[in-house]
Amino acid sequence: MSSAAGKRALLLGAGFVCEPAVQALSDAGVHVTVACRTLSAAQSLAGNYSNTTAIALDVANEPAKLDATVSQADIIISLIPYIYHAIVVKAAIAHSKPVVTTSFISPALRELDSRARSADVTVLNEIGLDPGIDHLYAVKTIDEVHRAGGKIHAFTSWCGALPAPENSDNPLGYKFSWSPRGGLLALLNSAQWYRDGQITSVEGEDLMAAATAQGLFPGFNFVGYPNRDSAGLRESYAIPEAHTVFRGTLRYAGFPEVIRALVGLGYFSQEKIPALASNFSERLTWAQLTAQLLGLAASASAEDVQDAVVRKCSVILAEKGENKEEIDRVLSSLRWLGLFDGTRLVDGRDTPLDTLCAVLERQMAYQPGERDMIVLQHLFDIENADGSRERRTSTLVEYGEPVGPGSRSAMAKLVGLPCAVGVLAVLEGRIQEKGMVAPWTNARIAETLRGELKARFQIELKENIA
């Protein structure tokens, strides 16, 4: 039994990544209080495990209740949206309680660093999958190479959260296990990275056009596109010698082209449209909404709309040289989504993006018996101390459990279990650093957490040298 047995953890949140954390902590003898705005959600999660309690708590609107609840715990786990972490950390500092999150250290948390240090409080962040496992294994190889007198000439990292191949059975080859809005908006993020010693960038509107085929494994038809700001990792990872530093996101082939078409048609717009208001007197059909987004007359027929979409998509996709077969595939995908349907009424959600999200959430959800998959691979181009060169890969492929009662997705396991390992390491006194702590920036902490993940849950990246 863990030396943390008998300690009390307050878990804020009841989302899909929380269950593996609750299970692991319960198994270690930690009493977990699950707190959520919706009591039924907290009860549904807590009811599956011994030594757990469920309460209703709205972090943003119940400061007194948050303060009282924090005061009774030995550690706080914040798995709610990152914008609320600062509220939680302030309450924890007031009562000298440690905190664990799986999120990046935001500017708002950075501002609390000195206060946390003064209060002798540990705030362990970035201990999930991304950020978390990815960084822990990137710095492992980098540290090993540097200690042996070598250099990292290039670092490239790919990560993808995908349906397992047998369940990638829709035109985008993708499925959502939570609200798709955040995932869709991420497709509009700009990105920058180092390539051949120079910073290269792409604007968000062109992100999908930057996608390229990736042959990580012969059996997978992957494409990848840049993931936000990779350039800062050259300094963070202490690899000033690296001429290439890049992080990217993996999807199945065909995904970027459909997204580019949806963006070009106006379906990613966050502008409110009166006809999409829930109280609008006359609902549109999907063909009418597509027509409106393209600037066509309200009387345009479904055939007219489809012809206009063909012309628009031909222009959008021709910019990257896609052929007629690829354009036809994209049109088939849009047809599957129902965007040319002249009979089905739109369930308006104020904006085109939110209206589209409601469709994707329904048509692209995991069904019973289906499973997800996480692929993470780091690639290092290395010059050894003797001048020899090698390419080293560090790879993790994790499959989720088929969807059903009590099942755990790969994403939930690879976020929730590292979080639990971090919580136990703090409770057991193996992480005592104060202030805002990112575990991968401390070699001892990183080694501790890698070892725990492997020993407790068999989670590790497998290395190969070519």
Coordinates of C-alpha atoms in Angstrom, one line a residue:
M1 CA 0.0 0.0 0.0
S2 CA 1.3 3.5 -0.9
S3 CA 2.5 5.7 1.9
A4 CA -0.2 8.1 0.6
A5 CA -2.9 5.8 2.0
G6 CA -5.3 7.7 4.2
K7 CA -4.6 11.1 2.6
R8 CA -7.4 13.1 1.1
A9 CA -7.4 14.4 -2.5
L10 CA -9.9 16.9 -3.8
L11 CA -10.4 16.3 -7.6
L12 CA -12.0 19.2 -9.4
G13 CA -13.7 17.9 -12.5
A14 CA -15.5 14.8 -13.7
G15 CA -14.6 14.7 -17.3
F16 CA -13.5 11.8 -19.4
V17 CA -9.8 11.8 -18.3
C18 CA -10.7 11.8 -14.6
E19 CA -11.8 8.2 -14.1
P20 CA -8.3 6.5 -14.5
A21 CA -6.9 9.0 -12.0
V22 CA -9.7 8.3 -9.5
Q23 CA -9.2 4.5 -9.9
A24 CA -5.4 4.7 -9.4
L25 CA -5.7 6.9 -6.4
S26 CA -8.5 4.8 -4.8
D27 CA -6.4 1.7 -5.4
A28 CA -3.5 3.4 -3.6
G29 CA -5.7 4.1 -0.5
V30 CA -6.2 7.8 -1.1
H31 CA -9.7 9.1 -0.3
V32 CA -10.9 11.1 -3.3
T33 CA -13.6 13.7 -3.2
V34 CA -14.9 14.3 -6.7
A35 CA -16.3 17.9 -7.1
C36 CA -18.2 19.0 -10.2
R37 CA -20.8 21.7 -11.0
T38 CA -23.2 18.9 -11.7
L39 CA -23.6 16.6 -8.7
S40 CA -24.9 13.7 -10.8
A41 CA -21.7 13.7 -12.9
A42 CA -19.5 13.6 -9.7
Q43 CA -21.7 10.8 -8.3
S44 CA -21.5 8.8 -11.5
L45 CA -17.7 8.9 -11.3
A46 CA -17.2 8.5 -7.6
G47 CA -19.8 5.7 -7.3
N48 CA -17.6 3.3 -9.3
Y49 CA -14.8 3.2 -6.7
S50 CA -14.4 2.7 -2.9
N51 CA -13.1 5.4 -0.7
T52 CA -14.6 8.2 -2.8
T53 CA -17.1 11.0 -2.2
A54 CA -19.1 13.2 -4.6
I55 CA -20.0 16.8 -4.1
A56 CA -21.4 19.7 -6.2
L57 CA -19.0 22.7 -6.5
D58 CA -18.9 25.5 -9.0
V59 CA -15.3 26.8 -8.8
A60 CA -16.0 30.0 -10.7
N61 CA -19.1 31.0 -8.7
E62 CA -18.8 29.5 -5.2
P63 CA -15.5 31.0 -3.7
A64 CA -16.5 30.4 -0.1
K65 CA -17.4 26.7 -0.8
L66 CA -14.2 26.2 -2.8
D67 CA -12.2 27.7 0.1
A68 CA -13.8 25.5 2.7
T69 CA -13.4 22.3 0.6
V70 CA -9.8 23.0 -0.2
S71 CA -9.0 23.5 3.5
Q72 CA -10.1 20.0 4.2
A73 CA -8.0 18.2 1.6
D74 CA -4.3 17.2 1.6
I75 CA -3.9 17.8 -2.1
I76 CA -5.9 19.5 -4.9
I77 CA -6.2 18.0 -8.4
S78 CA -7.5 20.5 -11.0
L79 CA -8.8 18.8 -14.1
I80 CA -11.2 21.6 -15.0
P81 CA -10.5 24.0 -17.9
Y82 CA -7.1 25.7 -17.5
I83 CA -8.7 29.2 -17.3
Y84 CA -9.9 28.3 -13.7
H85 CA -6.6 26.9 -12.4
A86 CA -5.5 30.3 -11.0
I87 CA -8.6 30.5 -8.9
V88 CA -7.9 27.0 -7.5
V89 CA -4.2 27.7 -6.9
K90 CA -5.0 30.9 -5.0
A91 CA -7.3 29.0 -2.7
A92 CA -4.7 26.3 -2.3
I93 CA -2.0 28.8 -1.4
A94 CA -4.2 30.3 1.2
H95 CA -4.3 26.9 3.0
S96 CA -0.8 25.7 2.1
K97 CA -2.1 22.8 0.0
P98 CA -0.3 21.3 -3.0
V99 CA -1.9 21.3 -6.4
V100 CA -1.6 19.0 -9.5
T101 CA -2.8 19.9 -13.0
T102 CA -2.2 18.4 -16.4
S103 CA -2.1 21.7 -18.2
F104 CA 0.7 24.0 -19.4
I105 CA 1.9 26.6 -16.9
S106 CA -0.1 29.6 -18.1
P107 CA 0.9 33.2 -17.6
A108 CA -1.7 33.5 -14.9
L109 CA 0.0 30.6 -13.0
R110 CA 3.4 32.1 -13.6
E111 CA 2.3 35.2 -11.8
L112 CA 1.5 33.0 -8.7
D113 CA 4.9 31.3 -8.6
S114 CA 6.5 33.6 -6.0
R115 CA 3.3 33.4 -3.8
A116 CA 3.4 29.6 -4.0
R117 CA 7.1 29.5 -3.1
S118 CA 6.5 31.9 -0.1
A119 CA 3.7 29.7 1.1
D120 CA 5.9 26.5 0.7
V121 CA 3.3 25.1 -1.8
T122 CA 4.1 22.7 -4.7
V123 CA 2.0 23.2 -7.9
L124 CA 2.9 20.4 -10.2
N125 CA 1.7 21.0 -13.8
E126 CA 2.2 19.5 -17.2
I127 CA 1.8 15.9 -16.1
G128 CA -0.6 14.4 -18.6
L129 CA 0.1 13.2 -22.2
D130 CA 0.7 16.5 -24.1
P131 CA 2.1 18.2 -22.0
G132 CA 3.5 15.4 -19.9
I133 CA 4.7 12.1 -21.2
D134 CA 5.9 13.8 -24.4
H135 CA 8.3 16.1 -22.6
L136 CA 9.4 13.5 -20.0
Y137 CA 10.8 11.3 -22.8
A138 CA 12.1 14.1 -25.0
V139 CA 14.4 15.3 -22.3
K140 CA 15.4 11.7 -21.4
T141 CA 17.1 11.2 -24.8
I142 CA 18.4 14.8 -25.0
D143 CA 20.1 14.4 -21.5
E144 CA 21.6 11.1 -22.4
V145 CA 23.1 12.4 -25.6
H146 CA 24.5 15.5 -24.0
R147 CA 26.0 13.6 -21.1
A148 CA 27.8 11.3 -23.6
G149 CA 29.2 14.4 -25.4
G150 CA 26.9 14.3 -28.4
K151 CA 24.7 16.8 -30.1
I152 CA 21.0 16.9 -31.2
H153 CA 21.0 18.1 -34.8
A154 CA 17.3 17.7 -35.3
F155 CA 14.3 17.0 -33.0
T156 CA 10.9 16.2 -34.6
S157 CA 7.9 15.0 -32.6
W158 CA 4.5 13.7 -33.8
C159 CA 1.4 13.1 -31.7
G160 CA -2.0 12.0 -32.7
A161 CA -5.2 11.2 -30.9
L162 CA -7.2 9.1 -33.4
P163 CA -9.8 6.3 -33.7
A164 CA -8.2 2.9 -34.0
P165 CA -7.9 2.0 -37.7
E166 CA -10.9 -0.3 -37.8
N167 CA -13.0 2.5 -36.3
S168 CA -11.8 5.3 -38.6
D169 CA -14.9 4.7 -40.7
N170 CA -16.1 8.2 -41.6
P171 CA -14.9 10.5 -44.3
L172 CA -12.6 12.5 -42.0
G173 CA -11.1 9.4 -40.3
Y174 CA -11.7 11.1 -37.0
K175 CA -14.0 10.9 -34.0
F176 CA -14.7 13.0 -30.9
S177 CA -15.1 11.7 -27.4
W178 CA -15.9 15.2 -26.1
S179 CA -17.2 18.5 -27.4
P180 CA -15.4 19.1 -30.8
R181 CA -15.4 22.9 -30.5
G182 CA -11.9 23.2 -28.9
G183 CA -10.5 20.7 -31.3
L184 CA -11.8 22.5 -34.3
L185 CA -10.6 25.9 -33.2
A186 CA -7.1 24.4 -32.7
L187 CA -7.1 23.8 -36.5
L188 CA -6.9 27.6 -37.0
N189 CA -3.8 28.1 -34.8
S190 CA -0.8 29.6 -36.4
A191 CA 2.5 27.6 -35.9
Q192 CA 6.2 28.2 -36.0
W193 CA 9.2 26.0 -35.8
Y194 CA 12.9 25.8 -36.7
R195 CA 13.8 24.3 -40.0
D196 CA 17.5 24.3 -41.2
G197 CA 18.3 26.8 -38.6
Q198 CA 15.7 29.3 -39.6
I199 CA 12.3 30.0 -38.0
T200 CA 9.5 28.9 -40.3
S201 CA 5.9 29.8 -39.7
V202 CA 2.4 29.2 -41.1
E203 CA -0.7 31.3 -40.4
G204 CA -3.8 29.5 -39.0
E205 CA -5.8 29.9 -42.2
D206 CA -3.1 28.0 -44.0
L207 CA -2.4 25.3 -41.4
M208 CA -4.3 22.5 -43.2
A209 CA -2.5 23.3 -46.4
A210 CA 0.8 22.7 -44.7
A211 CA -0.1 19.0 -44.0
T212 CA 2.1 16.4 -45.5
A213 CA 2.2 12.6 -45.7
Q214 CA 4.1 11.0 -42.8
G215 CA 5.4 7.5 -43.0
L216 CA 6.0 6.8 -39.3
F217 CA 4.7 3.2 -39.8
P218 CA 4.1 1.5 -43.2
G219 CA 0.7 0.2 -42.0
F220 CA -0.8 3.7 -41.2
N221 CA -1.8 6.3 -43.8
F222 CA -0.9 9.3 -41.7
V223 CA -0.6 13.0 -42.6
G224 CA 0.7 15.6 -40.2
Y225 CA 0.6 19.4 -39.7
P226 CA 2.6 21.8 -37.5
N227 CA 1.5 22.1 -33.9
R228 CA 1.6 25.7 -32.6
D229 CA 5.0 27.2 -31.4
S230 CA 7.8 24.6 -31.5
A231 CA 10.5 27.2 -31.8
G232 CA 10.6 27.9 -28.1
L233 CA 11.5 24.2 -27.4
R234 CA 15.1 24.8 -28.7
E235 CA 15.7 26.9 -25.6
S236 CA 13.4 24.9 -23.2
Y237 CA 15.1 21.6 -24.1
A238 CA 18.5 23.2 -24.1
I239 CA 19.4 22.1 -27.6
P240 CA 20.8 25.3 -29.2
E241 CA 22.8 23.1 -31.6
A242 CA 19.6 21.8 -33.2
H243 CA 18.9 23.2 -36.7
T244 CA 15.4 21.6 -36.8
V245 CA 12.9 21.7 -33.9
F246 CA 9.4 20.7 -34.8
R247 CA 6.2 19.3 -33.2
G248 CA 3.3 18.2 -35.3
T249 CA -0.2 16.6 -35.1
L250 CA -1.1 13.4 -36.8
R251 CA -4.4 12.6 -38.6
Y252 CA -5.4 10.0 -41.2
A253 CA -5.0 11.0 -44.8
G254 CA -7.9 13.0 -46.2
F255 CA -8.7 15.0 -43.0
P256 CA -6.9 18.2 -43.9
E257 CA -8.7 18.6 -47.2
V258 CA -12.1 18.3 -45.7
I259 CA -11.3 20.8 -43.0
R260 CA -9.9 23.2 -45.6
A261 CA -13.2 22.9 -47.5
L262 CA -15.2 23.6 -44.4
V263 CA -13.1 26.6 -43.6
G264 CA -13.4 27.9 -47.1
L265 CA -17.2 27.5 -47.1
G266 CA -17.5 29.6 -43.9
Y267 CA -18.4 26.8 -41.5
F268 CA -15.7 27.8 -39.1
S269 CA -17.0 31.3 -38.7
Q270 CA -17.8 32.3 -35.1
E271 CA -19.9 35.2 -36.2
K272 CA -23.5 35.1 -35.0
I273 CA -26.1 34.7 -37.8
P274 CA -29.7 35.7 -37.0
A275 CA -31.1 32.7 -38.9
L276 CA -29.1 30.4 -36.6
A277 CA -30.6 31.8 -33.4
S278 CA -32.7 29.3 -31.4
N279 CA -35.6 31.7 -31.4
F280 CA -35.5 32.5 -35.1
S281 CA -39.0 32.2 -36.6
E282 CA -38.2 30.0 -39.6
R283 CA -35.4 27.4 -39.5
L284 CA -33.1 26.9 -42.5
T285 CA -32.4 23.7 -44.3
W286 CA -28.7 22.7 -44.5
A287 CA -28.7 23.6 -48.2
Q288 CA -30.1 27.0 -47.4
L289 CA -27.4 27.6 -44.7
T290 CA -24.6 26.6 -47.1
A291 CA -26.1 28.8 -49.8
Q292 CA -26.2 31.8 -47.3
L293 CA -22.6 31.2 -46.4
L294 CA -21.6 31.2 -50.1
G295 CA -23.6 34.4 -50.8
L296 CA -26.2 32.6 -52.9
A297 CA -29.9 33.6 -53.1
A298 CA -32.2 32.0 -50.6
S299 CA -34.1 30.5 -53.4
A300 CA -31.1 28.5 -54.7
S301 CA -31.8 24.9 -55.3
A302 CA -29.8 22.1 -53.6
E303 CA -28.3 21.4 -57.0
D304 CA -27.3 25.1 -57.4
V305 CA -25.7 24.9 -53.9
Q306 CA -23.8 21.8 -54.7
D307 CA -22.5 23.3 -58.0
A308 CA -21.3 26.4 -56.1
V309 CA -19.6 24.2 -53.5
V310 CA -17.9 22.3 -56.3
R311 CA -16.5 25.5 -57.8
K312 CA -15.4 26.8 -54.4
C313 CA -13.7 23.6 -53.4
S314 CA -12.0 23.3 -56.8
V315 CA -10.4 26.6 -56.2
I316 CA -9.5 25.9 -52.5
L317 CA -8.0 22.5 -53.2
A318 CA -6.3 23.3 -56.5
E319 CA -4.0 25.7 -54.6
K320 CA -2.2 22.6 -53.3
G321 CA -2.6 20.6 -56.5
E322 CA -5.3 18.1 -55.5
N323 CA -6.7 16.3 -58.4
K324 CA -10.3 15.7 -59.4
E325 CA -10.5 12.4 -57.5
E326 CA -9.5 14.1 -54.3
I327 CA -12.0 17.0 -54.9
D328 CA -14.7 14.4 -55.5
R329 CA -13.8 12.7 -52.2
V330 CA -14.1 16.0 -50.3
L331 CA -17.5 16.7 -51.9
S332 CA -18.6 13.2 -50.9
S333 CA -17.5 14.0 -47.3
L334 CA -19.5 17.3 -47.3
R335 CA -22.5 15.4 -48.6
W336 CA -22.1 12.8 -45.8
L337 CA -22.2 15.7 -43.3
G338 CA -25.5 16.8 -44.9
L339 CA -24.4 20.2 -46.1
F340 CA -26.4 20.0 -49.4
D341 CA -29.5 18.5 -47.8
G342 CA -32.5 20.5 -48.9
T343 CA -35.0 18.8 -46.6
R344 CA -33.2 18.4 -43.2
L345 CA -33.6 21.4 -41.0
V346 CA -30.6 23.0 -39.2
D347 CA -30.5 22.9 -35.4
G348 CA -29.1 26.5 -35.1
R349 CA -26.5 27.2 -32.5
D350 CA -26.0 31.0 -33.2
T351 CA -22.8 30.6 -35.2
P352 CA -21.8 28.4 -38.2
L353 CA -19.0 26.8 -36.1
D354 CA -21.2 25.9 -33.2
T355 CA -23.9 24.6 -35.5
L356 CA -21.4 22.5 -37.3
C357 CA -20.0 21.2 -34.0
A358 CA -23.5 19.9 -33.0
V359 CA -23.5 17.8 -36.2
L360 CA -19.9 16.5 -35.8
E361 CA -20.6 15.6 -32.1
R362 CA -23.5 13.4 -33.2
Q363 CA -22.1 11.9 -36.5
M364 CA -18.5 11.5 -35.4
A365 CA -18.9 10.1 -31.9
Y366 CA -17.4 6.8 -30.7
Q367 CA -20.0 4.0 -30.6
P368 CA -20.2 1.1 -28.2
G369 CA -17.4 -1.4 -28.9
E370 CA -15.2 1.2 -30.7
R371 CA -11.8 2.3 -29.4
D372 CA -9.3 5.2 -29.8
M373 CA -5.6 5.2 -30.3
I374 CA -2.7 7.5 -29.3
V375 CA 0.4 7.6 -31.4
L376 CA 3.4 9.6 -30.0
Q377 CA 6.9 9.5 -31.6
H378 CA 10.0 11.6 -31.1
L379 CA 12.7 11.5 -33.8
F380 CA 16.3 12.6 -33.0
D381 CA 19.1 13.2 -35.5
I382 CA 22.2 12.7 -33.3
E383 CA 25.9 13.4 -33.7
N384 CA 27.8 11.3 -31.2
A385 CA 31.0 12.4 -29.5
D386 CA 33.1 10.4 -32.0
G387 CA 31.5 12.1 -35.0
S388 CA 29.3 9.2 -36.0
R389 CA 25.6 9.9 -36.8
E390 CA 22.5 8.0 -35.8
R391 CA 18.7 8.5 -35.8
R392 CA 16.9 7.5 -32.7
T393 CA 13.2 7.1 -32.3
S394 CA 11.1 7.0 -29.1
T395 CA 7.6 5.7 -29.7
L396 CA 4.4 5.1 -27.8
V397 CA 1.3 3.5 -29.4
E398 CA -1.6 3.0 -27.0
Y399 CA -5.1 1.6 -27.7
G400 CA -8.1 2.4 -25.6
E401 CA -10.6 -0.1 -24.3
P402 CA -13.7 -0.7 -26.5
V403 CA -16.4 1.8 -25.5
G404 CA -18.7 0.3 -22.9
P405 CA -19.5 0.6 -19.2
G406 CA -16.3 1.3 -17.2
S407 CA -14.1 1.4 -20.3
R408 CA -11.1 3.8 -20.5
S409 CA -10.0 5.5 -23.6
A410 CA -6.3 5.7 -24.5
M411 CA -6.5 9.4 -24.1
A412 CA -8.0 9.1 -20.6
K413 CA -5.4 6.6 -19.5
L414 CA -2.5 8.7 -20.8
V415 CA -3.7 11.8 -19.2
G416 CA -5.3 10.5 -16.0
L417 CA -2.7 7.9 -15.0
P418 CA 0.3 10.3 -15.2
C419 CA -1.7 12.8 -13.2
A420 CA -2.3 10.1 -10.5
V421 CA 1.4 9.3 -10.5
G422 CA 2.2 12.9 -10.0
V423 CA -0.3 13.2 -7.1
L424 CA 1.2 10.2 -5.4
A425 CA 4.7 11.5 -5.8
V426 CA 3.8 14.8 -4.1
L427 CA 1.8 13.1 -1.3
E428 CA 4.7 10.7 -0.7
G429 CA 7.2 13.5 -0.5
R430 CA 9.2 12.4 -3.6
I431 CA 8.5 15.8 -5.2
Q432 CA 9.1 18.6 -2.8
E433 CA 10.0 21.5 -5.1
K434 CA 7.9 24.6 -4.5
G435 CA 6.2 27.1 -6.8
M436 CA 5.2 26.2 -10.4
V437 CA 6.8 22.9 -11.3
A438 CA 7.0 21.5 -14.7
P439 CA 8.4 18.0 -14.1
W440 CA 10.4 17.7 -17.3
T441 CA 12.6 20.7 -16.4
N442 CA 14.0 18.8 -13.4
A443 CA 16.0 15.7 -14.3
R444 CA 15.4 14.0 -11.0
I445 CA 11.6 14.5 -11.0
A446 CA 11.4 13.5 -14.7
E447 CA 13.3 10.2 -14.0
T448 CA 11.1 9.5 -10.9
L449 CA 7.9 10.0 -12.9
R450 CA 9.1 7.9 -15.9
G451 CA 10.0 5.1 -13.6
E452 CA 6.6 5.2 -11.8
L453 CA 4.6 5.3 -15.0
K454 CA 6.5 2.2 -16.3
A455 CA 6.4 0.3 -13.0
R456 CA 2.8 1.0 -12.1
F457 CA 1.1 1.2 -15.4
Q458 CA 3.5 -0.1 -18.1
I459 CA 3.5 3.3 -19.8
E460 CA 6.7 4.0 -21.6
L461 CA 8.1 5.1 -24.9
K462 CA 10.1 2.3 -26.7
E463 CA 13.4 3.5 -28.1
N464 CA 15.0 2.3 -31.4
I465 CA 18.4 3.3 -33.0
A466 CA 18.9 3.3 -36.7

